[in-house]
Tab-separated table of C-alpha atoms in Angstrom:
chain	number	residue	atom	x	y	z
A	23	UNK	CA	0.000	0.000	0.000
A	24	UNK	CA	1.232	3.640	-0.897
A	25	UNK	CA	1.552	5.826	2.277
A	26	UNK	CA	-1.286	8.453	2.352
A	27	UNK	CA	-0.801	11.936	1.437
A	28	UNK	CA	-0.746	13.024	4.660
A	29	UNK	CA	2.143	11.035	5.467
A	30	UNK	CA	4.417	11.969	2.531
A	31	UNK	CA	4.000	15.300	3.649
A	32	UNK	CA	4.936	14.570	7.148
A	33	UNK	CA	7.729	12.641	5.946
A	34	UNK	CA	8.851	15.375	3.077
A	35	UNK	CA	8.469	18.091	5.813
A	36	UNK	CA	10.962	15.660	8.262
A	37	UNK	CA	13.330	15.416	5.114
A	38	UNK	CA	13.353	18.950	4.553
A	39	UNK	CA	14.234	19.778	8.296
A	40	UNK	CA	17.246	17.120	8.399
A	41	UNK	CA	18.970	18.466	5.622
A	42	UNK	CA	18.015	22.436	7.396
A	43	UNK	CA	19.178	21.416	10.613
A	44	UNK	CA	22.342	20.303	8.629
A	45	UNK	CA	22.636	23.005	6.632
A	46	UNK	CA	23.159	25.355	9.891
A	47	UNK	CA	26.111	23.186	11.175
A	48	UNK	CA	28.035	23.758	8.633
A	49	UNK	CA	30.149	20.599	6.323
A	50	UNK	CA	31.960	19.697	8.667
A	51	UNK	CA	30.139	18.990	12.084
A	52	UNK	CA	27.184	17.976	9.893
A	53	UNK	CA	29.360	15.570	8.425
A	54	UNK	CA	30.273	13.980	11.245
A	55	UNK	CA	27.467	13.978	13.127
A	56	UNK	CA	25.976	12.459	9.918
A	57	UNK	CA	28.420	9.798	9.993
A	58	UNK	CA	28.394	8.676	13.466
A	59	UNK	CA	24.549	8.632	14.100
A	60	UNK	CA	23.531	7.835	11.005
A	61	UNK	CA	20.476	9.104	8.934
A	62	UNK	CA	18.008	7.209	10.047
A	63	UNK	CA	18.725	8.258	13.915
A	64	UNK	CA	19.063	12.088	12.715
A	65	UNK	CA	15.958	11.714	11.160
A	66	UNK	CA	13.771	10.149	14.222
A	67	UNK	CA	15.269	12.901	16.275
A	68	UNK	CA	14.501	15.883	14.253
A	69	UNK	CA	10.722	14.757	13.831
A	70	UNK	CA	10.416	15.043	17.302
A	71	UNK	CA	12.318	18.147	18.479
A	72	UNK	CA	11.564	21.482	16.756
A	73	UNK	CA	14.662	22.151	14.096
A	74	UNK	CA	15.384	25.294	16.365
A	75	UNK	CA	16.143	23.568	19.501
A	76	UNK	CA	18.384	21.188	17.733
A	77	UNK	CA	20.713	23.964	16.042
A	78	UNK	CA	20.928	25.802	18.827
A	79	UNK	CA	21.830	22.765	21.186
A	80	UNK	CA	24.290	21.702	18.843
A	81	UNK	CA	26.163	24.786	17.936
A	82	UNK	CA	26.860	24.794	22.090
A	83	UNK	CA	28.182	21.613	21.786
A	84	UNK	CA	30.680	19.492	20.431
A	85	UNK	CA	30.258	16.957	17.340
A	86	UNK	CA	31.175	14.267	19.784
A	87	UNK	CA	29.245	15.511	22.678
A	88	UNK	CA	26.372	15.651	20.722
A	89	UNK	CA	26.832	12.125	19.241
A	90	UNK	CA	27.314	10.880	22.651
A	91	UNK	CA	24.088	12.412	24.193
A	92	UNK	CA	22.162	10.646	21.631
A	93	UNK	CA	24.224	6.910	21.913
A	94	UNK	CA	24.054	7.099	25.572
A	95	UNK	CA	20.709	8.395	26.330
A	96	UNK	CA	17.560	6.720	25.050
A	97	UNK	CA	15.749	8.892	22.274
A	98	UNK	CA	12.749	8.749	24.139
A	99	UNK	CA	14.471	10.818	27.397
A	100	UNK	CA	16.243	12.905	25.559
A	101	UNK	CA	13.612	14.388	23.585
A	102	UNK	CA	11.929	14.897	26.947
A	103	UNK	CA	14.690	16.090	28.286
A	104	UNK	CA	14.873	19.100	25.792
A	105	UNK	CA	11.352	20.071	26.459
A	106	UNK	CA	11.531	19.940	29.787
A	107	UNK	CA	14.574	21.876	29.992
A	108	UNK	CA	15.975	25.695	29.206
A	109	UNK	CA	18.869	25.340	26.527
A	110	UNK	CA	21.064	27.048	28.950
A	111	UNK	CA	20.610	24.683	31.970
A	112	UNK	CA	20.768	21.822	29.798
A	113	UNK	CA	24.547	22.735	27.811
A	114	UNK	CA	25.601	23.430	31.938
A	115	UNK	CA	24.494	20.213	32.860
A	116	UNK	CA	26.013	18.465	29.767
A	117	UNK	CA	29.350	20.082	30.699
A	118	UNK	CA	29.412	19.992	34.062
A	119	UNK	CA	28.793	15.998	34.628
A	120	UNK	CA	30.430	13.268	33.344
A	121	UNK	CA	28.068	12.206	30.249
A	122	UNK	CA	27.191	8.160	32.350
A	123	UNK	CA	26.191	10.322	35.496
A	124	UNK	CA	24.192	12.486	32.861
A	125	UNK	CA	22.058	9.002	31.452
A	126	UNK	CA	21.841	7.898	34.645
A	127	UNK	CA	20.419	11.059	36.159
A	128	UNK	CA	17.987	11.675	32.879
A	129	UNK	CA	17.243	7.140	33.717
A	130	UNK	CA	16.783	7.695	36.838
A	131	UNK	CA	14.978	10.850	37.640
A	132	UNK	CA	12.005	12.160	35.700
A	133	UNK	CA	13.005	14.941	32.918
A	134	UNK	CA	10.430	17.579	34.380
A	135	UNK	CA	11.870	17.213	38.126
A	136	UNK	CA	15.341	17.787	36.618
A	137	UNK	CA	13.760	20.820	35.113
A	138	UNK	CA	12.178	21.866	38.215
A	139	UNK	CA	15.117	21.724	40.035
A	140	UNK	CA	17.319	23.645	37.756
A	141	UNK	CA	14.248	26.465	37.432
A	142	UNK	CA	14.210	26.872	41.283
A	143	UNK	CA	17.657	26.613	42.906
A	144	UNK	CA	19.667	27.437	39.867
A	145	UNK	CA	21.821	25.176	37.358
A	146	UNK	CA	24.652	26.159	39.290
A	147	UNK	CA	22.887	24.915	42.438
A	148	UNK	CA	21.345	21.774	41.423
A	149	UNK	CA	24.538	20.337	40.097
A	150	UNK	CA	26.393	21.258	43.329
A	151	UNK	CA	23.581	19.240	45.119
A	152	UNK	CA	24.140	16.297	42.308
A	153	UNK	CA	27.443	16.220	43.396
A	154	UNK	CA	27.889	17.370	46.800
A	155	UNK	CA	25.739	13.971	47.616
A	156	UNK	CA	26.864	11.641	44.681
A	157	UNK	CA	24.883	10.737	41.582
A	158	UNK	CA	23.954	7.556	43.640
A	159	UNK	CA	22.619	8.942	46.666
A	160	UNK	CA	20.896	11.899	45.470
A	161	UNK	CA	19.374	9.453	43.113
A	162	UNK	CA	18.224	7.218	46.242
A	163	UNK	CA	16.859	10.163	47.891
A	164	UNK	CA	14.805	11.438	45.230
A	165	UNK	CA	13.101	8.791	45.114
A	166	UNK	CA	12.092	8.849	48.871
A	167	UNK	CA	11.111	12.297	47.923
A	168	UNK	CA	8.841	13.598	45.682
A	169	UNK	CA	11.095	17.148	43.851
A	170	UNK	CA	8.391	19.655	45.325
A	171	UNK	CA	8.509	18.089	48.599
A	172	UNK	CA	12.392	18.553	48.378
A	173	UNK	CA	12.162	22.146	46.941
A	174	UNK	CA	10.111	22.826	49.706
A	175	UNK	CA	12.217	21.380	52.103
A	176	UNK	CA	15.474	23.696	50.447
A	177	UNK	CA	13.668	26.547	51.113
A	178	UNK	CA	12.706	26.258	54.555
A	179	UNK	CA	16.284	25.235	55.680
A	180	UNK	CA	18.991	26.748	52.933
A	181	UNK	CA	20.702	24.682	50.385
A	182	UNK	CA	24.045	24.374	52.653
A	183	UNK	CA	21.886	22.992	55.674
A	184	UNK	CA	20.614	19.815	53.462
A	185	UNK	CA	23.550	19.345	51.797
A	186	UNK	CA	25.458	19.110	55.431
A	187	UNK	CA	22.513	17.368	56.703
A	188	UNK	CA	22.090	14.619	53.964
A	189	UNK	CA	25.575	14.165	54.085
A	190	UNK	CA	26.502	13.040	56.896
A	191	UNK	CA	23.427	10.631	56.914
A	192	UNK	CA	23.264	7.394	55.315
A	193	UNK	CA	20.434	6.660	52.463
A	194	UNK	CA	19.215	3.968	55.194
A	195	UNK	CA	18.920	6.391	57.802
A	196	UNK	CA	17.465	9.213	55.746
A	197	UNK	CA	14.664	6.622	54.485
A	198	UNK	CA	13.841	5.622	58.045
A	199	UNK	CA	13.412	9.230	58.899
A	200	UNK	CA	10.946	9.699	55.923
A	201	UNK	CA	9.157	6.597	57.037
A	202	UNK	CA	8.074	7.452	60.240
A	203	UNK	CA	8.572	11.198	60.659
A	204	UNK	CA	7.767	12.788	57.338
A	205	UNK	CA	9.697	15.915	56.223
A	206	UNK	CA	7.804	18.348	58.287
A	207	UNK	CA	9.695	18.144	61.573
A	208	UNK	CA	13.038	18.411	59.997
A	209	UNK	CA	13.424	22.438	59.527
A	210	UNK	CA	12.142	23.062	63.261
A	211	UNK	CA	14.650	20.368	64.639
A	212	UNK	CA	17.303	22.389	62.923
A	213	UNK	CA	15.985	26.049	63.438
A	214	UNK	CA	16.392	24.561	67.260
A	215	UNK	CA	19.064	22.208	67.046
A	216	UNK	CA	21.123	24.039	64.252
A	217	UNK	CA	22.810	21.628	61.674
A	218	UNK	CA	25.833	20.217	63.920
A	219	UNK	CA	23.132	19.905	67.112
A	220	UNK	CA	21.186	17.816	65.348
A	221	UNK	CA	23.801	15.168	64.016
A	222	UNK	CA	25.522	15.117	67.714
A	223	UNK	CA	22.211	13.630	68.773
A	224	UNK	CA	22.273	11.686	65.575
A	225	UNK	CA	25.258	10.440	66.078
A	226	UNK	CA	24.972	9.892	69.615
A	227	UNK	CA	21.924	8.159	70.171
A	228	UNK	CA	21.719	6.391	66.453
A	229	UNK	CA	18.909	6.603	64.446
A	230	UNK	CA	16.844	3.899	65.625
A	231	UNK	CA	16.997	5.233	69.535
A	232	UNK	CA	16.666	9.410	68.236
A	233	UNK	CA	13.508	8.453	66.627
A	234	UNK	CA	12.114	6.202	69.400
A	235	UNK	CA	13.317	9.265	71.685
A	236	UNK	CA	10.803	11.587	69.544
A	237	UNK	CA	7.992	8.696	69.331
A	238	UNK	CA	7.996	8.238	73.177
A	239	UNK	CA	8.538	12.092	73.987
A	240	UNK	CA	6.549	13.799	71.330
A	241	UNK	CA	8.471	16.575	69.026
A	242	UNK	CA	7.595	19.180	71.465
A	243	UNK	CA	8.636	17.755	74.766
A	244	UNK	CA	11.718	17.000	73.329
A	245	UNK	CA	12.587	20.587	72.665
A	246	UNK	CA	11.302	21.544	75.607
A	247	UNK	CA	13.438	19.056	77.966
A	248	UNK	CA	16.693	19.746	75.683
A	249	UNK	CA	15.782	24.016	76.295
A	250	UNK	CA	15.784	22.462	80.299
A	251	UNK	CA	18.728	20.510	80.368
A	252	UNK	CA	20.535	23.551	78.733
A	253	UNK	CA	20.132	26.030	81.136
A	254	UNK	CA	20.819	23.713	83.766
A	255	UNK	CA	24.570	24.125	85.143
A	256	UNK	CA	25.743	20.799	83.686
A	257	UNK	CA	29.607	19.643	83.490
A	258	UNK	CA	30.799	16.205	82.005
A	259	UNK	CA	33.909	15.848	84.803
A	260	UNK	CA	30.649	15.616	87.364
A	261	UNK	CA	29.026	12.317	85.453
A	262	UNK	CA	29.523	9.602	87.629
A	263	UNK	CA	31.842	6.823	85.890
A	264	UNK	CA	28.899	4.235	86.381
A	265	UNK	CA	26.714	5.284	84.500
A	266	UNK	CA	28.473	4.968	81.837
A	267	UNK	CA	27.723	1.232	81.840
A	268	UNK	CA	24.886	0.012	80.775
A	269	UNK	CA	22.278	-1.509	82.893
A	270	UNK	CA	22.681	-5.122	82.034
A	271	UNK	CA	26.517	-4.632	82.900
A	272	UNK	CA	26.072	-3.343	85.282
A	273	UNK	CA	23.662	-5.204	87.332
A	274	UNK	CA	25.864	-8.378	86.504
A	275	UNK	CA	28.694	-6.325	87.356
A	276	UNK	CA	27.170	-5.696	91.229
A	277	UNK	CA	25.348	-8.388	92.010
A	278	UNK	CA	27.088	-10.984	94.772
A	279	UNK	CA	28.086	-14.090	93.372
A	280	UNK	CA	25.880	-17.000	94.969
A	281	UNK	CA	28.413	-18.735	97.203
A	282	UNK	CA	28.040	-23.180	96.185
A	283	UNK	CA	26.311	-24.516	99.080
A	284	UNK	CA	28.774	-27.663	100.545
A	285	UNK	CA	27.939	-30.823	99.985
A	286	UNK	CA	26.389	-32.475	103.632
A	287	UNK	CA	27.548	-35.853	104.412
A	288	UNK	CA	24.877	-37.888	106.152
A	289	UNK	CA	25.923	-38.755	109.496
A	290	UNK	CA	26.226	-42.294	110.801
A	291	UNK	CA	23.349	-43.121	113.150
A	292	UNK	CA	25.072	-44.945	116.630
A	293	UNK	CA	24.209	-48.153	117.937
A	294	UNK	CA	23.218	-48.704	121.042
A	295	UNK	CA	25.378	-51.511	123.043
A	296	UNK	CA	23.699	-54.462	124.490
């Protein structure tokens, strides 16, 4: 069956951008970005991303770079990826991270949050967060966290207070905070607490015992007892050196040992003389 006319149009029009786009790039980058991704590829790709985009991307970027972006990245992503994102934030982010961290960020986390993030904190920003955490673990994270939930989180405590907070923290940790606290608590514990307070008790008490501390307490008493304890005149030289044990210790530790009860030898019952 013939294609309809329609479609030869659509396919003319396609035709007619390829060799455009081509035209703008001059021979030589044209050739080889001909050569390496082939015309079928170039074709599929400039059906689906307006002609302007594309010249303007690739005039910002090398022949390679751009052959890369498209090898490495399914076509699929990437076209989302340029709608999603400015042209600017997308060349910085294409420069500024290694091009596997790139596919696995644009894999991993959805086009438009990438977007999001770049429109709200900054390029700049966003890719010190990327890696100020790892690729990895901000990759974990975001997951845990929906990007709006996050953004709001940024700008209730500062970029530099969740990058020094998240640090420190492991994924594991950070996901059991999530799970039973939310995100809510988080910027009062550290207007309070300040950054550095609040991993001394992290680190201190663990995870697992600072949030049973908060579930038994409440939030509120917590603050209110540590705003106690801090005006009271407290020195470490007057802790007494048993309590640093712990109770099973020391309870075994203080407790008599039974003495063995000796063994009783039955006496010998006399006979009477006749």
């Amino acid at each position: 069956m013939y294609p309809k006319l329609g479609q030869m149009k659509e396919v003319l029009v396609t035709i007619q951008s390829v060799y455009q786009y081509l035209e703008k790039l001059g021979p030589k980058k044209s050739f080889q970005i001909l050569k390496n991704l082939g015309y079928e590829k170039l074709l599929s790709l400039t059906g689906k991303v307006p002609k302007e985009r594309l010249i303007v991307l690739t005039h910002k970027l090398s022949e390679d770079t751009v052959v890369e972006l498209v090898k490495q990245i399914p076509e699929k992503i990437l076209v989302e990826m340029i709608k999603e994102n400015e042209d600017d934030d997308l060349v910085y982010f294409i420069h500024s991270l290694p091009m596997t961290d790139l596919a696995l960020v644009s894999r991993s986390i959805p086009p438009h949050d990438v977007g999001l993030l770049a429109k709200t904190l900054g390029k700049e920003t966003s890719v010190e967060i990327l890696k100020t955490l790892g690729i990895e673990k901000s990759i974990a994270l975001l997951k845990e966290i929906p990007m709006k939930d996050f953004l709001w989180l940024v700008g209730e405590m500062n970029v530099g207070s969740v990058i020094q907070l998240v640090s420190e923290l492991s994924v594991a940790d950070c996901k059991k905070w999530i799970k039973q606290r939310g995100l809510e608590e988080l910027p009062v514990l550290i207007k309070f607490f300040g950054v550095t307070g609040a991993l001394s008790i992290f680190r201190k008490l663990g995870m697992n015992q600072a949030l049973e501390m908060m579930r038994l307490l409440g939030t509120r008493e917590m603050l209110e007892l540590s705003l106690l304890l801090s005006k009271m005149p407290l020195e470490e030289k007057n802790i007494p050196s048993l309590n640093l044990l712990k109770p099973n210790s020391l309870a075994s530790k203080t407790k008599p040992k039974a003495v063995p009860k000796k063994k009783q030898i039955p006496k010998k019952k006399k006979t009477s003389k006749r």
